[in-house]
Coordinates of C-alpha atoms and ligand atoms in Angstrom, one line a residue:
M1 CA 4.9 3.2 -26.1
K2 CA 6.9 0.0 -25.4
K3 CA 5.2 -1.8 -22.3
Y4 CA 7.0 -2.7 -19.2
K5 CA 6.8 -6.6 -18.9
V6 CA 5.7 -7.5 -15.4
G7 CA 5.7 -10.6 -13.3
I8 CA 3.0 -11.0 -10.5
I9 CA 4.3 -13.3 -7.6
G10 CA 1.4 -14.3 -5.5
A11 CA -1.1 -13.9 -8.4
T12 CA -3.6 -16.2 -7.1
G13 CA -4.3 -14.4 -3.8
M14 CA -6.4 -11.6 -2.9
V15 CA -3.8 -8.9 -3.4
G16 CA -2.3 -10.6 -6.5
Q17 CA -5.8 -10.9 -8.4
R18 CA -5.8 -7.1 -7.8
F19 CA -2.4 -6.8 -9.7
V20 CA -3.9 -8.8 -12.3
L21 CA -6.8 -6.6 -13.0
L22 CA -4.8 -3.4 -12.4
T23 CA -1.7 -4.5 -14.6
A24 CA -4.1 -6.1 -17.4
K25 CA -5.6 -2.5 -18.4
H26 CA -2.5 -0.4 -17.7
P27 CA -1.1 2.0 -20.2
W28 CA 2.5 1.2 -19.1
F29 CA 2.3 -2.4 -17.6
E30 CA 1.8 -5.7 -19.2
P31 CA 1.5 -9.0 -17.1
V32 CA 3.4 -11.6 -18.7
V33 CA 4.3 -14.0 -15.9
L34 CA 1.8 -15.2 -13.1
A35 CA 3.3 -17.1 -10.4
A36 CA 2.3 -18.7 -7.1
S37 CA 3.3 -21.9 -5.1
A38 CA 4.1 -25.0 -6.6
H39 CA 0.3 -26.1 -5.7
S40 CA -1.0 -23.8 -8.5
A41 CA 2.0 -24.0 -10.8
G42 CA 1.1 -25.8 -14.2
K43 CA -2.4 -24.6 -14.0
A44 CA -4.0 -22.4 -16.3
Y45 CA -4.6 -19.1 -13.9
K46 CA -8.4 -19.3 -14.5
D47 CA -8.0 -22.8 -13.0
A48 CA -5.6 -22.0 -10.3
V49 CA -8.1 -19.2 -9.0
A50 CA -11.3 -21.3 -9.5
G51 CA -13.5 -21.0 -6.7
K52 CA -11.5 -18.5 -5.2
W53 CA -11.7 -15.4 -7.5
F54 CA -12.9 -12.6 -5.2
M55 CA -12.9 -9.8 -7.6
Q56 CA -16.2 -8.2 -8.9
E57 CA -14.9 -7.9 -12.3
D58 CA -14.2 -10.9 -14.5
I59 CA -10.7 -12.7 -15.1
P60 CA -9.3 -11.0 -18.1
E61 CA -9.2 -13.5 -20.9
S62 CA -5.7 -13.2 -22.1
E63 CA -4.2 -13.6 -18.0
G64 CA -6.9 -16.5 -17.6
N65 CA -5.3 -18.8 -20.1
L66 CA -1.6 -17.9 -18.9
V67 CA 0.0 -20.9 -17.3
V68 CA 1.1 -20.3 -13.6
M69 CA 4.7 -20.7 -12.9
D70 CA 6.3 -21.4 -9.5
A71 CA 7.4 -18.6 -7.9
E72 CA 10.3 -20.4 -6.2
A73 CA 11.4 -23.2 -8.6
D74 CA 11.1 -21.1 -11.7
A75 CA 12.7 -17.8 -10.2
E76 CA 15.6 -17.6 -12.6
K77 CA 13.4 -18.1 -15.8
I78 CA 10.6 -15.6 -14.3
A79 CA 13.6 -13.2 -13.8
S80 CA 14.8 -13.4 -17.4
M81 CA 11.1 -12.8 -18.9
V82 CA 10.1 -9.6 -17.0
D83 CA 11.0 -6.1 -16.4
F84 CA 10.4 -6.5 -12.7
V85 CA 7.8 -8.2 -10.5
F86 CA 5.1 -7.4 -8.1
C87 CA 5.2 -9.7 -5.0
A88 CA 2.3 -10.3 -2.6
V89 CA 2.6 -13.7 -1.0
N90 CA 1.6 -15.4 2.1
M91 CA 4.6 -17.4 3.3
K92 CA 6.9 -17.1 6.6
K93 CA 8.9 -13.6 6.8
D94 CA 12.3 -15.3 6.5
E95 CA 11.3 -17.1 3.7
I96 CA 9.6 -13.8 1.9
K97 CA 12.9 -11.8 2.6
A98 CA 14.9 -14.5 1.0
L99 CA 12.5 -14.8 -2.4
E100 CA 12.5 -11.2 -2.7
E101 CA 16.1 -10.9 -2.6
K102 CA 16.7 -13.6 -4.8
Y103 CA 14.8 -11.8 -7.5
A104 CA 16.3 -8.6 -6.9
K105 CA 19.9 -10.5 -7.1
L106 CA 18.6 -12.0 -10.4
E107 CA 18.8 -8.3 -11.7
C108 CA 14.8 -8.1 -11.3
P109 CA 13.4 -5.2 -9.3
V110 CA 10.7 -6.2 -6.8
V111 CA 7.8 -4.0 -5.7
S112 CA 6.4 -5.6 -2.7
N113 CA 3.5 -5.6 -0.8
N114 CA 4.8 -8.0 2.0
S115 CA 6.1 -6.3 5.3
A116 CA 9.1 -8.5 5.4
H117 CA 11.5 -6.0 4.2
R118 CA 9.9 -2.9 5.5
W119 CA 12.3 -2.2 8.1
T120 CA 15.3 -3.2 6.2
P121 CA 17.3 0.3 6.4
D122 CA 18.2 0.5 2.5
V123 CA 14.8 -0.7 1.4
P124 CA 12.6 2.5 0.5
M125 CA 9.0 2.1 2.1
V126 CA 7.0 5.0 0.0
V127 CA 3.9 6.3 -0.4
P128 CA 4.6 8.3 -3.4
E129 CA 2.7 11.5 -2.4
I130 CA 4.6 11.5 0.9
N131 CA 8.4 10.4 0.4
A132 CA 9.0 9.8 -3.2
D133 CA 12.4 11.0 -2.4
H134 CA 13.5 7.8 -0.4
I135 CA 13.7 5.9 -3.6
Q136 CA 17.3 7.3 -4.1
I137 CA 18.4 4.8 -1.2
I138 CA 18.0 2.3 -3.9
D139 CA 21.6 3.3 -5.0
A140 CA 22.7 2.2 -1.7
Q141 CA 20.9 -1.1 -1.7
R142 CA 22.1 -2.0 -5.0
K143 CA 25.8 -1.5 -3.7
R144 CA 25.0 -4.0 -0.8
L145 CA 23.4 -6.3 -3.1
G146 CA 25.9 -6.3 -5.7
T147 CA 23.4 -5.6 -8.5
K148 CA 23.0 -3.1 -11.5
R149 CA 19.2 -3.6 -12.1
G150 CA 17.8 -5.3 -9.1
F151 CA 16.4 -3.8 -5.9
I152 CA 13.6 -4.5 -3.5
A153 CA 10.9 -1.3 -2.7
V154 CA 8.0 -1.8 -0.7
K155 CA 4.8 0.2 0.1
S156 CA 3.6 0.4 3.7
N157 CA 0.8 -1.3 5.7
C158 CA -2.6 -0.7 4.7
S159 CA -3.8 0.4 7.9
L160 CA -2.1 3.9 7.9
Q161 CA -2.8 4.8 4.3
S162 CA -5.8 7.0 5.5
Y163 CA -4.4 8.9 8.6
V164 CA -0.8 9.3 7.5
P165 CA -1.7 11.1 4.2
A166 CA -4.2 13.1 6.5
L167 CA -1.5 14.1 9.1
H168 CA 1.2 14.8 6.4
P169 CA 0.6 18.3 5.2
L170 CA 0.1 19.3 9.0
M171 CA 3.5 18.0 10.0
K172 CA 4.6 21.6 9.2
Y173 CA 2.8 22.8 12.5
G174 CA 4.7 20.4 14.4
V175 CA 2.4 17.3 15.1
E176 CA 3.1 16.3 18.7
K177 CA 1.0 13.2 18.9
A178 CA -1.8 11.4 17.3
L179 CA -4.1 8.5 18.5
V180 CA -5.8 6.5 16.1
C181 CA -8.3 3.7 15.9
T182 CA -8.8 1.8 12.9
Y183 CA -11.9 -0.2 11.7
Q184 CA -10.3 -2.6 9.0
A185 CA -12.1 -4.6 6.4
I186 CA -11.8 -8.3 6.2
S187 CA -10.3 -8.4 2.5
G188 CA -7.2 -7.1 4.6
A189 CA -6.8 -10.7 6.0
G190 CA -7.2 -12.2 2.6
K191 CA -10.8 -13.0 3.4
T192 CA -14.4 -12.5 2.3
F193 CA -17.7 -13.1 4.2
E194 CA -18.0 -16.5 2.3
T195 CA -14.4 -17.6 3.6
W196 CA -14.7 -15.8 7.0
P197 CA -18.6 -16.3 8.2
E198 CA -17.4 -15.4 11.7
M199 CA -17.3 -12.0 10.9
I200 CA -20.9 -11.4 9.7
D201 CA -22.3 -9.3 12.6
N202 CA -19.1 -9.3 14.5
V203 CA -16.2 -7.1 15.4
I204 CA -12.7 -8.7 16.4
P205 CA -11.0 -6.3 18.6
Y206 CA -7.4 -7.9 17.4
I207 CA -5.2 -8.1 14.2
G208 CA -2.0 -9.6 14.9
G209 CA 1.0 -7.3 14.4
E210 CA -1.2 -4.3 13.1
E211 CA -0.9 -1.9 16.0
E212 CA 2.8 -2.2 16.1
K213 CA 2.8 -1.2 12.2
S214 CA 0.3 1.3 12.6
E215 CA 2.6 3.3 15.0
Q216 CA 5.9 2.4 13.8
E217 CA 5.8 2.3 10.2
P218 CA 4.8 6.3 9.9
L219 CA 8.0 6.9 11.4
K220 CA 10.0 5.5 8.3
L221 CA 7.9 7.4 6.0
W222 CA 8.8 10.8 7.7
G223 CA 12.3 9.7 8.2
K224 CA 15.3 10.8 5.8
I225 CA 18.3 9.6 3.9
A226 CA 21.1 9.4 6.2
G227 CA 24.2 7.9 3.9
D228 CA 23.5 4.4 3.2
H229 CA 20.1 3.9 5.3
I230 CA 17.0 5.7 6.0
E231 CA 16.8 7.2 9.3
N232 CA 13.5 7.2 10.8
A233 CA 11.9 10.3 12.5
S234 CA 11.6 10.3 16.3
S235 CA 7.9 12.0 16.4
P236 CA 5.3 12.1 16.5
A237 CA 4.2 9.6 18.9
I238 CA 1.4 7.5 17.6
T239 CA -0.8 5.1 19.6
A240 CA -3.2 2.7 17.7
Q241 CA -6.0 0.1 18.3
C242 CA -6.9 -1.9 15.1
L243 CA -10.1 -3.4 15.0
R244 CA -11.3 -5.7 12.5
V245 CA -15.1 -4.8 11.3
P246 CA -17.5 -6.4 8.8
C247 CA -16.9 -4.6 5.8
S248 CA -15.6 -6.5 2.5
D249 CA -13.3 -3.6 1.7
G250 CA -12.0 -0.3 3.0
H251 CA -10.1 0.7 6.2
M252 CA -11.5 3.7 8.2
A253 CA -9.6 5.4 11.0
A254 CA -10.8 8.0 13.8
C255 CA -7.7 9.9 14.5
F256 CA -7.1 12.6 17.4
V257 CA -4.1 14.9 16.8
S258 CA -2.4 17.6 18.9
F259 CA 0.2 20.0 17.9
K260 CA 3.6 21.1 19.8
G261 CA 2.9 24.9 19.5
E262 CA 0.0 27.0 18.4
K263 CA -2.5 24.7 16.6
P264 CA -3.7 25.8 13.2
S265 CA -7.4 26.6 12.6
I266 CA -10.0 24.5 11.2
E267 CA -9.9 26.4 7.9
Q268 CA -6.4 26.3 7.8
I269 CA -6.1 22.6 7.8
K270 CA -9.0 22.1 5.4
A271 CA -6.9 24.5 3.0
D272 CA -4.0 22.4 3.4
W273 CA -5.8 19.4 2.7
A274 CA -7.4 20.5 -0.3
A275 CA -4.2 22.1 -1.7
F276 CA -1.9 19.1 -1.1
S277 CA -0.4 17.0 -3.9
G278 CA 2.9 15.1 -4.1
R279 CA 5.5 13.8 -6.9
A280 CA 2.8 11.4 -8.0
Q281 CA 0.7 14.3 -9.1
E282 CA 3.4 16.2 -10.5
L283 CA 4.8 13.4 -12.5
N284 CA 0.8 13.0 -13.5
L285 CA 1.3 9.4 -12.9
P286 CA -1.3 7.0 -14.3
S287 CA -2.6 5.7 -11.2
A288 CA -2.0 8.9 -9.3
P289 CA -5.7 10.4 -8.0
K290 CA -6.0 14.2 -9.3
Q291 CA -7.2 14.9 -6.0
F292 CA -5.6 13.0 -3.2
L293 CA -7.2 14.1 0.0
H294 CA -11.0 15.0 -0.3
Y295 CA -12.6 16.6 2.7
F296 CA -16.5 15.9 3.1
E297 CA -18.5 18.5 4.8
E298 CA -21.5 16.1 5.4
A299 CA -21.5 15.2 9.2
D300 CA -22.1 11.4 8.0
R301 CA -19.0 11.0 5.7
P302 CA -16.9 9.4 4.8
Q303 CA -18.7 6.2 4.8
T304 CA -16.8 2.8 3.8
K305 CA -19.3 1.7 1.4
L306 CA -19.8 5.1 -0.1
D307 CA -16.5 6.6 -0.3
R308 CA -13.8 3.8 -0.5
N309 CA -13.8 3.7 -4.5
L310 CA -13.1 7.3 -4.8
E311 CA -10.7 8.1 -7.7
G312 CA -10.5 4.5 -8.6
G313 CA -9.9 3.6 -4.8
M314 CA -6.7 5.7 -4.6
A315 CA -7.7 8.8 -3.0
V316 CA -8.0 9.3 1.0
S317 CA -11.5 10.7 2.2
I318 CA -11.8 12.7 5.4
G319 CA -14.5 14.1 7.3
R320 CA -15.7 15.3 10.9
L321 CA -12.8 17.7 11.7
R322 CA -13.7 19.2 14.9
E323 CA -11.9 20.2 18.3
D324 CA -11.6 17.7 20.8
T325 CA -11.6 18.2 24.7
Q326 CA -8.5 16.2 25.2
Y327 CA -6.5 16.4 21.9
D328 CA -6.3 19.5 19.8
Y329 CA -8.7 18.0 16.9
K330 CA -10.2 15.0 15.8
F331 CA -11.3 13.6 12.4
V332 CA -12.1 10.6 10.3
C333 CA -10.5 9.1 7.4
L334 CA -10.8 6.4 5.0
S335 CA -8.7 4.5 2.3
H336 CA -9.5 1.5 0.2
N337 CA -7.3 -1.1 1.6
T338 CA -6.5 -3.7 -1.7
L339 CA -6.3 -0.5 -3.9
R340 CA -4.4 2.3 -2.2
G341 CA -3.4 0.1 0.6
A342 CA -2.1 -2.7 -1.3
A343 CA -2.2 -3.4 -5.1
G344 CA -3.0 0.1 -6.3
G345 CA -0.3 1.5 -3.9
A346 CA 2.2 -0.6 -5.5
V347 CA 1.5 -0.1 -9.0
L348 CA 1.7 3.8 -8.2
L349 CA 5.0 3.0 -6.5
A350 CA 6.3 1.0 -9.6
E351 CA 5.1 3.7 -12.0
L352 CA 7.1 6.3 -10.0
L353 CA 10.2 3.9 -10.3
C354 CA 9.6 3.7 -13.9
A355 CA 9.3 7.5 -14.2
E356 CA 12.2 8.3 -12.2
G357 CA 14.5 5.8 -14.2
Y358 CA 14.7 2.9 -11.5
I359 CA 13.4 0.4 -13.5
D360 CA 13.8 0.4 -17.3
A361 CA 12.1 -1.8 -20.2
K362 CA 14.8 -4.3 -21.2
Ligands
LIG401 N1 -5.1 -8.1 1.6 C1 -4.7 -7.1 1.7 O1 -5.5 -5.9 1.8 C2 -3.3 -6.8 2.1 C3 -2.5 -5.5 2.2 C4 -1.2 -5.1 2.3 C5 -0.7 -6.2 2.2 N2 -0.9 -7.7 2.2 C6 0.3 -8.5 2.2 O2 0.2 -9.3 1.0 C7 0.6 -10.3 0.8 C8 -0.5 -11.3 0.5 O3 -1.6 -11.1 1.1 P1 -3.1 -11.7 0.5 O4 -4.0 -11.1 1.2 O5 -3.1 -11.6 -0.9 O6 -2.7 -13.3 0.7 P2 -3.7 -14.7 0.1 O7 -4.8 -14.3 -0.6 O8 -3.6 -15.5 1.1 O9 -2.7 -14.8 -1.0 C9 -1.3 -15.5 -0.9 C10 -0.4 -15.9 -2.3 O10 0.9 -16.4 -1.8 C11 1.2 -17.5 -2.5 N3 2.0 -18.4 -2.0 C12 1.7 -19.0 -0.7 N4 2.8 -19.8 -0.4 C13 3.9 -19.6 -1.5 C14 5.1 -20.2 -1.9 N5 5.8 -20.9 -1.0 N6 5.8 -19.7 -3.0 C15 5.0 -18.7 -3.9 N7 3.8 -18.1 -3.7 C16 3.1 -18.6 -2.5 C17 -0.4 -18.2 -2.5 O11 -0.4 -18.8 -3.9 P3 -1.2 -20.5 -3.9 O12 -2.7 -20.0 -4.5 O13 -0.5 -21.1 -4.9 O14 -1.2 -20.8 -2.6 C18 -1.3 -16.8 -3.0 O15 -1.0 -16.6 -4.4 C19 0.8 -10.9 2.5 O16 2.3 -10.3 2.8 C20 0.0 -9.8 3.0 O17 0.4 -9.2 4.4 C21 -2.3 -7.7 2.0

């Protein structure tokens, strides 16, 4: 099979490094361009990340020798060399918006990890198991941008990638409200214990902007296409507190949920979780977990360190489902923030876009 040629914008960063590893061994994708800021451009990738390679695995040899390109200055050249780009950069929001639109208008599809375009009404924000149908809005986006191939698609924030999948199969019972407390790893801030020693033996009860994203983004995921935009859902009401905890990887969430009418039984909920699968499984996409939602009966699971890598870090672990005194039920859930929650989720989205014909190999 002919592989799709892929560019990684922000390849030297925490999420970018994951993209390099995931695409280097991918059956459909081949990383041919690694790009970052002017500061890294011109260096061999292995030199650009020297002293800041955060991954356990080594830098793949052929990617290590690629010369890093300048994502802004070399945009036209990059767009001509690849079939699409992944984008995960640390820049101001309006600069990211402009950069991503520039690539889209150069007829280069952008699959983004950044939050800049998540609220653009004709940009699909997709978890492939939940709202794969939203990619159809790309036709309207292309009309607005005046493009044939180019578009922007984004994945949602890492904080919600555990509790939204857990709540999704329960929506048919009429979820009225949910309360979530998230316990988020330091890699979510692009950090390690070496670069953020203040996090050792510490909890910080604030992550800028995270609570708003955790409360509002699910409503776009559960929205529907209405003409040339995605109309957000108006319920359930979600309230969130997001804490930074001393874990390297893995975001856990404690979730409380109430239903509008009669609540399902514990057995029904567990059966719904076990039976749940989405478009990613239907299409048998290479990065799709076989079983998306795993329920643990053990009282002390899921645990961040033990369970974050389940199914290559792409599955969601759930446990401790029980009745609550204020809400109908409570449970905990976990997902890997830089895999399912970032680069892995974007790779899965790109696979969906290729399988559904929105990205083609030039
Ligand atoms: N970490 C996570 O778990 C996570 C999860 C979901 C979403 N995200 C989002 O993903 C994005 C990247 O996060 P990260 O943690 O990977 O950040 P990071 O480690 O700080 O990496 C930032 C990347 O952006 C590049 N960059 C900075 N300024 C640039 C410019 N002017 N032009 C081109 N490239 C530029 C950097 O290149 P240089 O090395 O050359 O400076 C680097 O490659 C952010 O928007 C973040 O919110 C992160």
